Amino acid sequence: MRTRRIGSALSVGVLLVSALAAGGTTAVADRAPAKEPVAVGYGGAVVSDTAESTEAGLAVLRKGGTATDAAVAVAATLGVTDPYVAGLGGGGYFVHYDARTHRVSTIDGRETTPRAGSETMFVDPVTGEPYPFPVAVTSGLGVGVPGMLATWERALQRWGRFDLADNLEPAIEVADEGFTVDATLREQTRQNEKRFRQFGSTRELFLPGGELPVVGSTMRNPDLADTYREIARHGTGALYGGSVGRDVVDAVRTPPVAPDATIDPLPGLMTLPDLKRYHTIDRRPAHARYRGYDVYGMAPSSSGGITVGESLNVLERFELSEMDPVQALHHYLEATRLAFADRGRYLGDPAYVDVPQRQLLSDRFARQRACEIDPAAAATSPVPPGDPFGPGTCTAPGAATPDANQGAHTNHFVVSDRWGNVVSYTNTIEQLGGSGIVVPGRGFLLNNELTDFNFAPTQGDAPDPNLAAPGKRPRSSMSPTIVLEHGKPFLAVGSPGGASIITTVVQILLNRVDLGMTLPEAIAAPRASQRNGSTTQVEPSFLELPVVAGLEALGHEFAVNTTSPLDPDIRTSGDIGAASGLEFLGRGEVLAAGEPERRGGSAAGVVYPSQ
Ligand code: GLU
């Protein structure tokens, strides 16, 4: 199965080196490399959201950098060219396969809660009610202590050949010279326009001349170039205690509202000691076996690895490849429905919550959960969580849990190198545009990651594992995944999309492993996301599939979500996620695949298109 070849109809994405190599400012717009969603070749590969970030990674690979060196270059460049879902102001999870040791390792670079935070920090002291979500998002209060830069540093310590300064060079060049605004960036700015206008620093950077950026124009970010240069000179301490950090703290505690702002954002709690205290965590990956493959993902503080793993464990009890398409999809939806009930009850930051990780990923628990699936009918959500300490027989303990939160943002990218090392990295500033606050003079947006906490308990009489606490990491759904076959890489995959990240990763794996699709087909296929909600979120294109009538006959109800979580007046595409992946075809050949359409398409590239 793993060496299934890809037809010649797929284009080979060779991104133009010259686009970044040549100097000058005005010509960059004319030379912007085209994006190709699929590339096949050798010597290393990159799939990321923008042409410039993919090219930055390929340039580092060509220079002899490792997948980790290239990943830092990609992430830093995304901070310039994909600024609403990436950059210094956020955090993420780095999953790495080491070709020498054949081991998968992970780095938890999730944001943390300031020391002054508490379980009730998102409760309005005046009303005693939780703050409305949009109020908490566009505020200093929702900003977590950023983990991105510390992740880059830790990853380079472990697996880099070059130093941080070298790997920041391509991003500095793009920030100085500028990149071409495309329709995706303009649309994302439109969705954020109202709140970006509230902050002088944000308006100045992302609403040039007070207007939406024009498609085809060149956007530069000299402040970010200078910030990267300062970090290159002085190290990550510039943020974690130094002058960049001081500016971050000022922006969080006193959000830089414009004189004509119509909101009065909640101030945040972060201090310089919070930044000095920040550290990443090396974690053992979450692991599940699925049909002979070893699936490695991110353990808590992300719920991704366990919830993907549990869903797959449940599905492994059924022969999906022999089922008709309606039954196969029915089982997929039911498995994630159950896994999300368990996610809500048991998963949170393991430094604060006892997470029964081994039990949740056990075959015994999968047996218990699998017998909840009725082949003849969809369950009614919310379904209750299972008991991971139970006997492994059919039981239905506990109270129901509500639907999981959903977002639509973040970015995921993948990199491999000539030695066979692989990186799968999902990183984010949470909502599209994060908190909406650009740190004045620094050129990057701050996250709103703390709004991933539950603002009030959700688990009835049981404790809620995802309430804020000092130093705690909010539960994430990010699911950067690496799949091995006999100890060697088979796939690397991941996606943005809030809680739907988990279902997107499961669906892509099923499409590829069980349903006979190629990786590009598995990524492009219409998506459905069941997260223990009364309806299943689907993309508009899913509703056109012939399986829909059969699924509805089983009781599934589908809903397309085209509303921004921040403003009901703002319409979105209804897409779920924006995935990227690699498949290792043998003898050093790599298939790099991303989105053909969603979020403006991915940029896939390889070092050598042929051997
Ligand atoms: N903050 C979300 C998480 O960690 C990701 C944001 C999104 O993709 O919408 O799961």
Coordinates of C-alpha atoms and ligand atoms in Angstrom, one line a residue:
M1 CA 0.0 0.0 0.0
R2 CA 2.7 2.4 0.9
T3 CA 4.4 2.4 -2.5
R4 CA 1.2 3.2 -4.4
R5 CA 2.5 5.4 -7.2
I6 CA 1.1 8.7 -8.1
G7 CA 0.0 9.3 -11.7
S8 CA 1.9 11.7 -14.0
A9 CA -1.1 14.0 -14.1
L10 CA 0.2 15.5 -10.8
S11 CA 2.3 18.6 -11.4
V12 CA 5.8 18.8 -10.1
G13 CA 6.1 21.9 -8.0
V14 CA 9.5 23.4 -8.4
L15 CA 9.4 26.8 -6.8
L16 CA 11.7 29.5 -8.3
V17 CA 14.8 30.1 -6.3
S18 CA 15.3 33.3 -8.1
A19 CA 12.3 34.9 -6.5
L20 CA 14.2 35.4 -3.2
A21 CA 17.8 35.2 -4.3
A22 CA 17.7 38.4 -6.4
G23 CA 17.7 41.8 -4.5
G24 CA 15.6 44.9 -5.0
T25 CA 12.3 45.8 -3.6
T26 CA 9.8 46.5 -6.3
A27 CA 10.4 43.5 -8.4
V28 CA 9.6 41.0 -5.7
A29 CA 5.9 41.3 -6.5
D30 CA 6.5 40.4 -10.1
R31 CA 8.7 37.5 -9.3
A32 CA 6.4 35.8 -6.6
P33 CA 6.7 32.1 -7.2
A34 CA 3.6 30.3 -8.2
K35 CA 2.1 27.9 -5.7
E36 CA 1.8 24.2 -6.6
P37 CA -0.2 21.9 -4.3
V38 CA 1.8 18.8 -5.2
A39 CA 5.5 18.0 -5.8
V40 CA 7.4 14.7 -6.2
G41 CA 11.1 14.3 -5.9
Y42 CA 14.2 13.8 -3.8
G43 CA 16.6 15.5 -1.4
G44 CA 14.0 16.9 0.9
A45 CA 10.6 18.5 0.6
V46 CA 8.4 21.3 2.1
V47 CA 4.7 21.9 2.1
S48 CA 3.5 25.1 3.7
D49 CA 0.9 27.8 3.2
T50 CA 2.8 30.3 1.2
A51 CA 5.3 30.2 -1.7
E52 CA 7.9 32.3 0.1
S53 CA 7.9 30.1 3.2
T54 CA 8.2 26.9 1.2
E55 CA 11.0 28.5 -0.8
A56 CA 12.7 29.6 2.4
G57 CA 12.7 26.0 3.7
L58 CA 14.0 24.6 0.4
A59 CA 16.8 27.2 0.3
V60 CA 17.9 26.0 3.8
L61 CA 17.7 22.4 2.7
R62 CA 19.8 23.1 -0.4
K63 CA 22.4 24.8 1.8
G64 CA 22.8 21.5 3.8
G65 CA 20.4 22.3 6.6
T66 CA 18.3 19.6 8.3
A67 CA 14.6 19.4 8.3
T68 CA 14.6 21.2 11.6
D69 CA 16.8 24.1 10.2
A70 CA 14.4 24.3 7.3
A71 CA 11.4 24.2 9.6
V72 CA 12.6 27.2 11.5
A73 CA 13.1 29.1 8.3
V74 CA 9.6 28.2 7.1
A75 CA 8.0 29.1 10.4
A76 CA 9.8 32.4 10.6
T77 CA 8.9 33.3 7.0
L78 CA 5.3 32.4 7.7
G79 CA 5.5 35.0 10.4
V80 CA 5.9 37.5 7.5
T81 CA 3.7 36.0 4.7
D82 CA 1.0 34.3 6.8
P83 CA 1.0 36.7 9.7
Y84 CA -2.6 36.0 10.9
V85 CA -1.9 32.3 11.7
A86 CA 1.8 32.2 12.5
G87 CA 4.8 34.1 14.1
L88 CA 6.7 35.1 17.2
G89 CA 3.5 35.9 19.1
G90 CA 2.2 32.3 19.2
G91 CA 3.0 28.8 20.0
G92 CA 2.8 25.3 18.7
Y93 CA 3.8 21.6 18.6
F94 CA 6.9 20.3 16.8
V95 CA 7.0 16.6 16.0
H96 CA 10.3 15.1 14.7
Y97 CA 11.4 11.8 13.2
D98 CA 15.2 11.2 13.6
A99 CA 16.5 9.1 10.7
R100 CA 19.5 8.1 12.7
T101 CA 17.7 6.8 15.8
H102 CA 14.4 6.0 14.1
R103 CA 12.7 7.8 17.0
V104 CA 9.8 10.2 16.9
S105 CA 10.2 13.0 19.5
T106 CA 8.0 16.1 20.2
I107 CA 8.4 19.5 21.6
D108 CA 5.5 21.2 23.4
G109 CA 5.8 24.9 22.7
R110 CA 2.3 25.8 23.8
E111 CA 1.7 29.2 25.4
T112 CA 1.3 29.3 29.2
T113 CA -0.9 31.2 31.5
P114 CA 0.7 34.2 33.4
R115 CA 1.3 33.6 37.1
A116 CA -1.5 36.0 37.9
G117 CA -4.0 33.9 35.9
S118 CA -6.7 31.9 37.6
E119 CA -9.7 29.6 37.1
T120 CA -12.0 32.6 37.0
M121 CA -9.9 34.9 34.9
F122 CA -12.4 34.8 32.1
V123 CA -15.4 35.5 34.4
D124 CA -16.6 39.1 34.4
P125 CA -16.4 40.2 38.1
V126 CA -19.3 42.6 37.5
T127 CA -21.8 40.1 36.1
G128 CA -20.4 36.9 37.5
E129 CA -20.8 35.5 33.9
P130 CA -18.0 34.4 31.5
Y131 CA -16.9 37.1 29.1
P132 CA -18.4 36.8 25.6
F133 CA -15.8 34.9 23.5
P134 CA -15.1 37.8 21.1
V135 CA -14.4 40.1 24.0
A136 CA -11.9 37.7 25.4
V137 CA -10.3 37.1 22.0
T138 CA -9.6 40.7 21.2
S139 CA -7.9 41.6 24.5
G140 CA -4.7 41.4 26.4
L141 CA -6.3 39.0 28.8
G142 CA -6.4 36.1 26.3
V143 CA -2.7 36.4 25.4
G144 CA -0.6 33.5 26.6
V145 CA 3.1 33.6 27.1
P146 CA 4.4 32.8 23.6
G147 CA 6.3 29.6 23.0
M148 CA 7.2 29.8 19.4
L149 CA 10.7 31.2 19.6
A150 CA 11.6 28.9 22.4
T151 CA 10.4 26.0 20.3
W152 CA 12.7 27.0 17.4
E153 CA 15.6 27.2 19.8
R154 CA 15.0 23.9 21.4
A155 CA 14.4 22.1 18.1
L156 CA 17.7 23.5 16.7
Q157 CA 19.6 22.5 19.9
R158 CA 18.4 18.9 19.3
W159 CA 18.4 18.5 15.5
G160 CA 19.8 21.6 13.8
R161 CA 23.1 22.0 12.0
F162 CA 22.8 25.8 11.6
D163 CA 22.1 28.4 14.3
L164 CA 19.0 30.4 14.8
A165 CA 20.5 33.5 13.1
D166 CA 21.2 31.6 9.9
N167 CA 17.8 30.1 9.8
L168 CA 16.1 33.5 10.3
E169 CA 17.9 35.0 7.2
P170 CA 15.3 34.1 4.6
A171 CA 12.5 35.5 6.7
I172 CA 14.4 38.7 7.3
E173 CA 14.9 39.0 3.5
V174 CA 11.2 38.5 2.8
A175 CA 10.2 41.0 5.5
D176 CA 12.6 43.6 4.1
E177 CA 11.9 43.1 0.5
G178 CA 8.2 42.4 0.8
F179 CA 5.9 39.8 -0.7
T180 CA 2.9 39.9 -3.0
V181 CA -0.5 40.2 -1.3
D182 CA -2.8 37.6 -2.6
A183 CA -6.6 37.2 -2.5
T184 CA -6.3 35.0 0.6
L185 CA -4.4 37.6 2.7
R186 CA -6.8 40.3 1.6
E187 CA -9.8 38.1 2.5
Q188 CA -8.3 37.3 5.9
T189 CA -7.7 41.0 6.5
R190 CA -11.3 41.7 5.5
Q191 CA -12.5 39.2 8.1
N192 CA -10.4 41.1 10.7
E193 CA -10.9 44.6 9.5
K194 CA -13.2 45.9 12.2
R195 CA -10.9 44.7 15.1
F196 CA -7.6 45.5 13.3
R197 CA -8.9 49.2 13.1
Q198 CA -9.0 49.3 16.9
F199 CA -5.3 49.1 17.4
G200 CA -3.0 51.8 15.8
S201 CA -0.1 49.4 15.4
T202 CA -2.2 46.7 13.7
R203 CA -3.9 49.2 11.4
E204 CA -0.6 50.6 10.3
L205 CA 0.8 47.2 9.4
F206 CA -2.1 45.4 7.9
L207 CA -4.4 48.2 6.6
P208 CA -2.0 50.2 4.6
G209 CA -3.3 53.8 4.1
G210 CA -6.2 52.7 6.2
E211 CA -7.5 50.3 3.5
L212 CA -7.5 46.6 2.9
P213 CA -4.3 45.6 1.2
V214 CA -4.6 45.4 -2.6
V215 CA -4.1 42.1 -4.3
G216 CA -0.8 42.2 -6.2
S217 CA 0.7 45.0 -4.0
T218 CA 3.9 44.4 -2.1
M219 CA 3.6 44.1 1.7
R220 CA 6.8 44.7 3.7
N221 CA 7.4 44.4 7.4
P222 CA 10.6 46.2 8.4
D223 CA 9.7 46.1 12.1
L224 CA 9.6 42.4 12.0
A225 CA 12.8 42.2 10.0
D226 CA 14.4 44.4 12.8
T227 CA 12.9 42.2 15.5
Y228 CA 14.3 39.0 13.8
R229 CA 17.7 40.8 13.5
E230 CA 17.7 41.7 17.2
I231 CA 16.9 38.0 18.1
A232 CA 19.6 36.9 15.7
R233 CA 22.1 39.2 17.4
H234 CA 21.1 38.7 21.1
G235 CA 19.4 35.3 21.1
T236 CA 16.0 34.3 22.3
G237 CA 16.6 36.3 25.5
A238 CA 15.6 39.3 23.5
L239 CA 12.0 38.0 23.8
Y240 CA 12.3 36.0 27.0
G241 CA 13.3 38.9 29.3
G242 CA 14.8 41.5 26.9
S243 CA 13.6 44.5 25.0
V244 CA 11.3 42.6 22.7
G245 CA 9.8 41.0 25.8
R246 CA 9.3 44.4 27.5
D247 CA 7.3 45.6 24.4
V248 CA 5.2 42.4 24.5
V249 CA 4.4 42.9 28.1
D250 CA 3.5 46.6 27.5
A251 CA 1.2 45.7 24.6
V252 CA -0.5 42.9 26.7
R253 CA -1.0 45.0 29.8
T254 CA -2.0 48.2 28.0
P255 CA -3.4 47.2 24.6
P256 CA -2.4 49.9 22.0
V257 CA -5.8 51.1 21.1
A258 CA -6.2 53.7 18.4
P259 CA -7.5 57.2 19.4
D260 CA -10.8 56.5 17.6
A261 CA -11.2 52.9 18.9
T262 CA -14.7 51.8 19.8
I263 CA -13.7 49.0 22.2
D264 CA -11.9 49.1 25.5
P265 CA -10.0 45.8 25.5
L266 CA -9.5 43.9 28.7
P267 CA -5.9 44.3 29.8
G268 CA -3.7 41.2 30.2
L269 CA -1.8 39.8 33.1
M270 CA 1.6 38.9 31.6
T271 CA 4.8 40.2 33.2
L272 CA 8.4 40.0 32.2
P273 CA 9.1 37.2 34.8
D274 CA 6.4 35.2 33.0
L275 CA 8.4 35.5 29.8
K276 CA 11.7 34.7 31.6
R277 CA 10.1 31.6 33.1
Y278 CA 8.8 30.2 29.8
H279 CA 10.2 26.9 28.7
T280 CA 9.3 24.3 26.2
I281 CA 8.8 20.7 27.2
D282 CA 10.3 17.6 25.5
R283 CA 7.5 15.1 25.5
R284 CA 7.1 11.5 24.6
P285 CA 4.7 11.3 21.6
A286 CA 1.3 9.9 21.9
H287 CA 1.3 6.5 20.0
A288 CA -1.3 4.3 18.5
R289 CA -1.0 1.3 16.2
Y290 CA -3.3 1.4 13.2
R291 CA -3.5 -1.5 10.7
G292 CA 0.2 -2.2 11.0
Y293 CA 1.4 1.4 11.1
D294 CA 2.7 3.3 14.1
V295 CA 0.9 6.7 14.4
Y296 CA 2.8 9.3 16.5
G297 CA 1.2 12.5 17.6
M298 CA 1.3 15.2 20.2
A299 CA 0.5 14.2 23.8
P300 CA -1.2 16.6 26.1
S301 CA -1.2 19.6 26.5
S302 CA -2.6 19.0 23.1
S303 CA -5.6 16.7 22.9
G304 CA -4.6 15.9 19.3
G305 CA -2.5 12.8 19.6
I306 CA -4.7 11.0 22.1
T307 CA -8.0 11.9 20.3
V308 CA -6.6 10.9 16.9
G309 CA -5.2 7.7 18.4
E310 CA -8.3 6.7 20.3
S311 CA -10.5 7.3 17.1
L312 CA -8.1 5.1 15.1
N313 CA -8.1 2.4 17.8
V314 CA -11.9 2.3 17.7
L315 CA -11.9 2.2 13.9
E316 CA -9.4 -0.6 13.8
R317 CA -12.1 -2.9 15.2
F318 CA -14.0 -2.5 11.9
E319 CA -13.0 -3.5 8.3
L320 CA -13.6 -0.1 6.8
S321 CA -12.1 -1.0 3.5
E322 CA -14.7 -3.7 3.0
M323 CA -17.6 -1.5 4.0
D324 CA -19.7 0.4 1.6
P325 CA -18.8 4.2 1.7
V326 CA -21.8 5.1 3.8
Q327 CA -21.0 2.6 6.5
A328 CA -17.3 3.6 6.4
L329 CA -18.1 7.2 6.9
H330 CA -20.7 6.4 9.5
H331 CA -18.1 4.6 11.5
Y332 CA -15.7 7.4 11.2
L333 CA -18.2 10.0 12.4
E334 CA -19.3 7.7 15.3
A335 CA -15.7 7.0 16.4
T336 CA -14.7 10.7 16.6
R337 CA -18.0 11.5 18.3
L338 CA -17.0 9.1 21.1
A339 CA -13.4 10.2 21.2
F340 CA -14.5 13.8 21.6
A341 CA -16.6 12.9 24.6
D342 CA -13.5 11.4 26.3
R343 CA -11.4 14.4 25.2
G344 CA -13.8 16.7 27.0
R345 CA -13.7 14.7 30.2
Y346 CA -10.0 13.6 30.5
L347 CA -7.6 15.8 28.6
G348 CA -5.8 18.9 29.9
D349 CA -2.3 20.0 30.8
P350 CA -0.8 17.0 32.4
A351 CA 1.1 19.1 34.9
Y352 CA -2.2 20.0 36.4
V353 CA -4.5 17.1 35.5
D354 CA -4.1 13.4 35.8
V355 CA -4.5 12.3 32.2
P356 CA -5.1 8.6 31.8
Q357 CA -3.1 8.6 28.6
R358 CA -2.2 4.9 28.6
Q359 CA -5.7 3.8 29.3
L360 CA -7.3 6.1 26.7
L361 CA -5.0 4.6 24.1
S362 CA -5.4 1.0 25.1
D363 CA -7.1 -1.7 23.1
R364 CA -9.3 -2.5 26.0
F365 CA -10.7 1.0 26.0
A366 CA -11.1 0.9 22.3
R367 CA -13.2 -2.3 22.6
Q368 CA -15.4 -0.6 25.2
R369 CA -16.0 2.4 23.0
A370 CA -16.3 0.5 19.7
C371 CA -19.4 -1.4 21.0
E372 CA -21.1 2.0 21.4
I373 CA -21.3 2.2 17.6
D374 CA -24.6 1.1 16.2
P375 CA -24.2 0.4 12.5
A376 CA -27.8 1.2 11.9
A377 CA -28.1 4.5 13.6
A378 CA -26.1 7.7 14.5
A379 CA -25.9 8.3 18.2
T380 CA -27.5 11.4 19.7
S381 CA -24.9 13.8 20.9
P382 CA -23.7 14.8 23.4
V383 CA -22.8 11.2 24.2
P384 CA -21.2 10.5 27.6
P385 CA -17.5 9.8 28.1
G386 CA -16.4 6.3 28.6
D387 CA -14.5 4.9 31.6
P388 CA -10.9 4.3 30.7
F389 CA -10.4 2.3 33.9
G390 CA -13.5 0.2 33.1
P391 CA -13.6 -3.5 32.2
G392 CA -13.4 -3.2 28.5
T393 CA -16.9 -4.2 28.0
C394 CA -19.8 -2.1 26.7
T395 CA -20.8 0.4 29.4
A396 CA -22.2 3.9 29.2
P397 CA -21.1 5.7 32.4
G398 CA -20.9 9.4 33.2
A399 CA -22.8 12.5 32.1
A400 CA -22.9 13.9 28.6
T401 CA -20.4 16.6 27.6
P402 CA -21.1 19.5 25.3
D403 CA -19.8 20.2 21.9
A404 CA -16.1 21.0 21.7
N405 CA -14.9 24.5 20.7
Q406 CA -14.2 25.1 17.1
G407 CA -11.8 27.5 15.3
A408 CA -10.6 27.7 11.8
H409 CA -7.1 29.0 11.9
T410 CA -3.5 28.1 12.6
N411 CA -1.1 26.6 10.1
H412 CA 0.5 23.2 9.6
F413 CA 3.6 22.5 7.6
V414 CA 5.8 19.5 6.9
V415 CA 9.5 19.2 6.0
S416 CA 11.9 16.4 5.2
D417 CA 15.6 16.4 4.4
R418 CA 18.2 14.5 2.4
W419 CA 19.0 12.3 5.4
G420 CA 15.3 11.2 5.9
N421 CA 14.6 13.4 9.0
V422 CA 11.0 14.6 9.1
V423 CA 9.2 17.5 10.8
S424 CA 5.5 17.9 11.2
Y425 CA 4.8 21.3 12.9
T426 CA 1.5 22.9 13.7
N427 CA 1.7 26.4 15.1
T428 CA -0.7 29.2 15.7
I429 CA -1.7 32.4 17.3
E430 CA -5.2 30.9 17.8
Q431 CA -7.9 32.8 16.0
L432 CA -7.3 34.2 12.6
G433 CA -5.4 37.4 13.5
G434 CA -4.9 36.2 17.1
S435 CA -5.8 38.9 19.7
G436 CA -5.7 41.5 16.9
I437 CA -2.8 43.3 18.7
V438 CA 0.4 44.0 16.9
V439 CA 3.2 44.7 19.3
P440 CA 4.0 48.3 18.4
G441 CA 7.3 48.6 16.6
R442 CA 7.8 44.8 16.5
G443 CA 5.8 43.7 13.5
F444 CA 4.0 40.6 14.9
L445 CA 0.6 39.8 16.3
L446 CA 0.0 38.5 19.8
N447 CA -1.9 35.2 20.3
N448 CA -5.2 34.8 22.1
E449 CA -4.4 31.2 23.0
L450 CA -5.8 31.4 26.6
T451 CA -9.3 31.5 25.1
D452 CA -8.8 27.8 24.4
F453 CA -9.5 27.3 28.1
N454 CA -13.0 26.7 29.2
F455 CA -14.3 29.9 30.7
A456 CA -16.6 28.0 33.1
P457 CA -16.7 24.3 34.1
T458 CA -18.2 22.0 31.4
Q459 CA -18.3 18.6 33.0
G460 CA -21.2 18.8 35.5
D461 CA -20.2 17.2 38.7
A462 CA -16.9 15.9 37.3
P463 CA -13.8 18.2 37.3
D464 CA -13.2 20.1 34.1
P465 CA -9.6 19.4 33.0
N466 CA -9.4 22.6 30.9
L467 CA -9.8 25.5 33.3
A468 CA -7.1 28.2 33.5
A469 CA -4.5 28.1 36.3
P470 CA -1.2 29.9 36.8
G471 CA 1.4 28.5 34.4
K472 CA -1.1 26.1 32.8
R473 CA -1.2 25.4 29.1
P474 CA -4.6 25.6 27.5
R475 CA -5.8 22.3 25.9
S476 CA -5.1 22.3 22.2
S477 CA -6.4 20.3 19.3
M478 CA -3.2 20.6 17.2
S479 CA -2.3 17.2 15.8
P480 CA 1.0 17.2 13.9
T481 CA 1.4 13.5 13.0
I482 CA 4.1 11.2 11.7
V483 CA 3.2 7.7 10.7
L484 CA 5.9 5.0 10.5
E485 CA 5.8 1.6 8.8
H486 CA 8.3 -0.9 10.1
G487 CA 10.2 2.0 11.8
K488 CA 10.5 4.1 8.7
P489 CA 8.4 7.2 7.7
F490 CA 5.3 6.5 5.7
L491 CA 3.3 9.7 6.1
A492 CA 3.6 13.1 7.8
V493 CA 0.4 15.0 8.0
G494 CA -1.5 17.8 9.9
S495 CA -3.9 20.7 9.6
P496 CA -5.2 23.9 11.2
G497 CA -8.8 24.2 12.1
G498 CA -9.3 24.3 15.9
A499 CA -11.0 21.2 17.2
S500 CA -11.7 20.0 13.7
I501 CA -7.9 19.5 13.2
I502 CA -8.4 16.1 14.9
T503 CA -11.1 14.9 12.6
T504 CA -9.3 16.2 9.6
V505 CA -6.2 14.2 10.5
V506 CA -8.3 11.1 11.1
Q507 CA -10.2 11.5 7.9
I508 CA -7.0 12.0 5.8
L509 CA -5.5 8.9 7.4
L510 CA -8.7 6.8 6.7
N511 CA -8.9 8.2 3.1
R512 CA -5.3 7.2 2.5
V513 CA -5.0 3.9 4.4
D514 CA -8.5 2.4 4.2
L515 CA -10.3 4.0 1.3
G516 CA -7.8 3.7 -1.4
M517 CA -7.1 7.4 -2.1
T518 CA -3.7 8.8 -2.9
L519 CA -2.4 11.4 -0.5
P520 CA -3.3 14.4 -2.7
E521 CA -6.8 12.9 -3.1
A522 CA -7.0 12.2 0.7
I523 CA -6.2 15.8 1.4
A524 CA -8.5 17.3 -1.3
A525 CA -11.6 15.2 -0.4
P526 CA -14.6 16.9 1.1
R527 CA -14.5 16.9 4.9
A528 CA -16.9 16.2 7.7
S529 CA -16.2 16.8 11.4
Q530 CA -18.2 15.1 14.2
R531 CA -17.1 16.4 17.6
N532 CA -19.8 15.1 19.9
G533 CA -22.2 17.8 18.5
S534 CA -25.8 17.5 17.7
T535 CA -24.9 18.1 14.1
T536 CA -21.8 17.2 12.1
Q537 CA -20.0 20.1 10.6
V538 CA -19.3 19.6 6.9
E539 CA -17.9 21.5 4.0
P540 CA -20.3 22.7 1.3
S541 CA -18.7 20.2 -1.1
F542 CA -19.4 17.3 1.3
L543 CA -23.2 17.8 0.8
E544 CA -22.8 17.0 -2.9
L545 CA -21.4 13.6 -2.2
P546 CA -23.7 10.6 -3.0
V547 CA -23.2 9.2 0.5
V548 CA -25.1 12.0 2.1
A549 CA -28.5 10.6 1.7
G550 CA -27.4 7.2 3.2
L551 CA -25.8 9.0 6.2
E552 CA -28.9 11.1 6.7
A553 CA -31.0 7.9 6.6
L554 CA -28.9 6.7 9.6
G555 CA -29.7 9.9 11.5
H556 CA -26.8 12.1 10.8
E557 CA -27.5 15.8 10.5
F558 CA -25.1 18.0 8.7
A559 CA -24.4 21.7 9.0
V560 CA -22.1 24.0 7.0
N561 CA -20.5 26.7 9.2
T562 CA -19.8 29.9 7.3
T563 CA -19.9 32.3 10.2
S564 CA -16.9 33.8 11.9
P565 CA -16.8 32.9 15.6
L566 CA -16.0 36.6 16.3
D567 CA -18.8 38.2 14.4
P568 CA -22.0 36.7 13.0
D569 CA -22.0 39.3 10.3
I570 CA -18.7 38.1 8.9
R571 CA -19.0 35.2 6.4
T572 CA -16.3 32.6 5.9
S573 CA -15.8 29.9 3.2
G574 CA -17.1 27.0 5.3
D575 CA -13.9 25.1 4.6
I576 CA -12.6 22.7 7.3
G577 CA -8.8 22.9 7.8
A578 CA -5.9 23.4 5.4
A579 CA -3.8 20.3 5.5
S580 CA -0.3 19.4 4.3
G581 CA 1.4 16.1 4.1
L582 CA 4.3 14.1 2.9
E583 CA 4.4 10.5 1.8
F584 CA 7.6 8.6 1.6
L585 CA 7.6 6.5 -1.5
G586 CA 10.8 4.5 -1.0
R587 CA 14.4 5.0 -2.2
G588 CA 14.4 8.6 -1.1
E589 CA 11.5 9.7 -3.2
V590 CA 9.0 12.0 -1.5
L591 CA 5.5 13.0 -2.5
A592 CA 4.7 16.5 -1.0
A593 CA 1.0 17.3 -1.0
G594 CA -1.1 20.2 0.2
E595 CA -4.4 21.9 -0.5
P596 CA -5.4 22.5 -4.1
E597 CA -8.1 25.0 -3.1
R598 CA -8.7 25.5 0.6
R599 CA -7.3 28.8 2.0
G600 CA -5.9 29.7 -1.4
G601 CA -3.9 26.4 -1.8
S602 CA -0.7 25.2 -0.4
A603 CA 2.9 25.5 -1.7
A604 CA 4.6 22.2 -2.2
G605 CA 8.2 21.9 -3.3
V606 CA 11.1 19.4 -3.4
V607 CA 14.8 20.0 -3.6
Y608 CA 15.3 17.8 -6.7
P609 CA 12.4 16.9 -8.9
S610 CA 14.4 14.0 -10.2
Q611 CA 17.2 11.8 -8.9
Ligands
GLU1 N1 -5.9 27.3 19.3 C1 -6.3 26.1 18.6 C2 -5.7 24.9 19.2 O1 -4.7 24.9 19.8 C3 -5.9 26.2 17.2 C4 -6.6 27.3 16.5 C5 -7.3 26.9 15.3 O2 -6.8 26.1 14.5 O3 -8.4 27.4 15.1 O4 -6.3 23.8 19.1

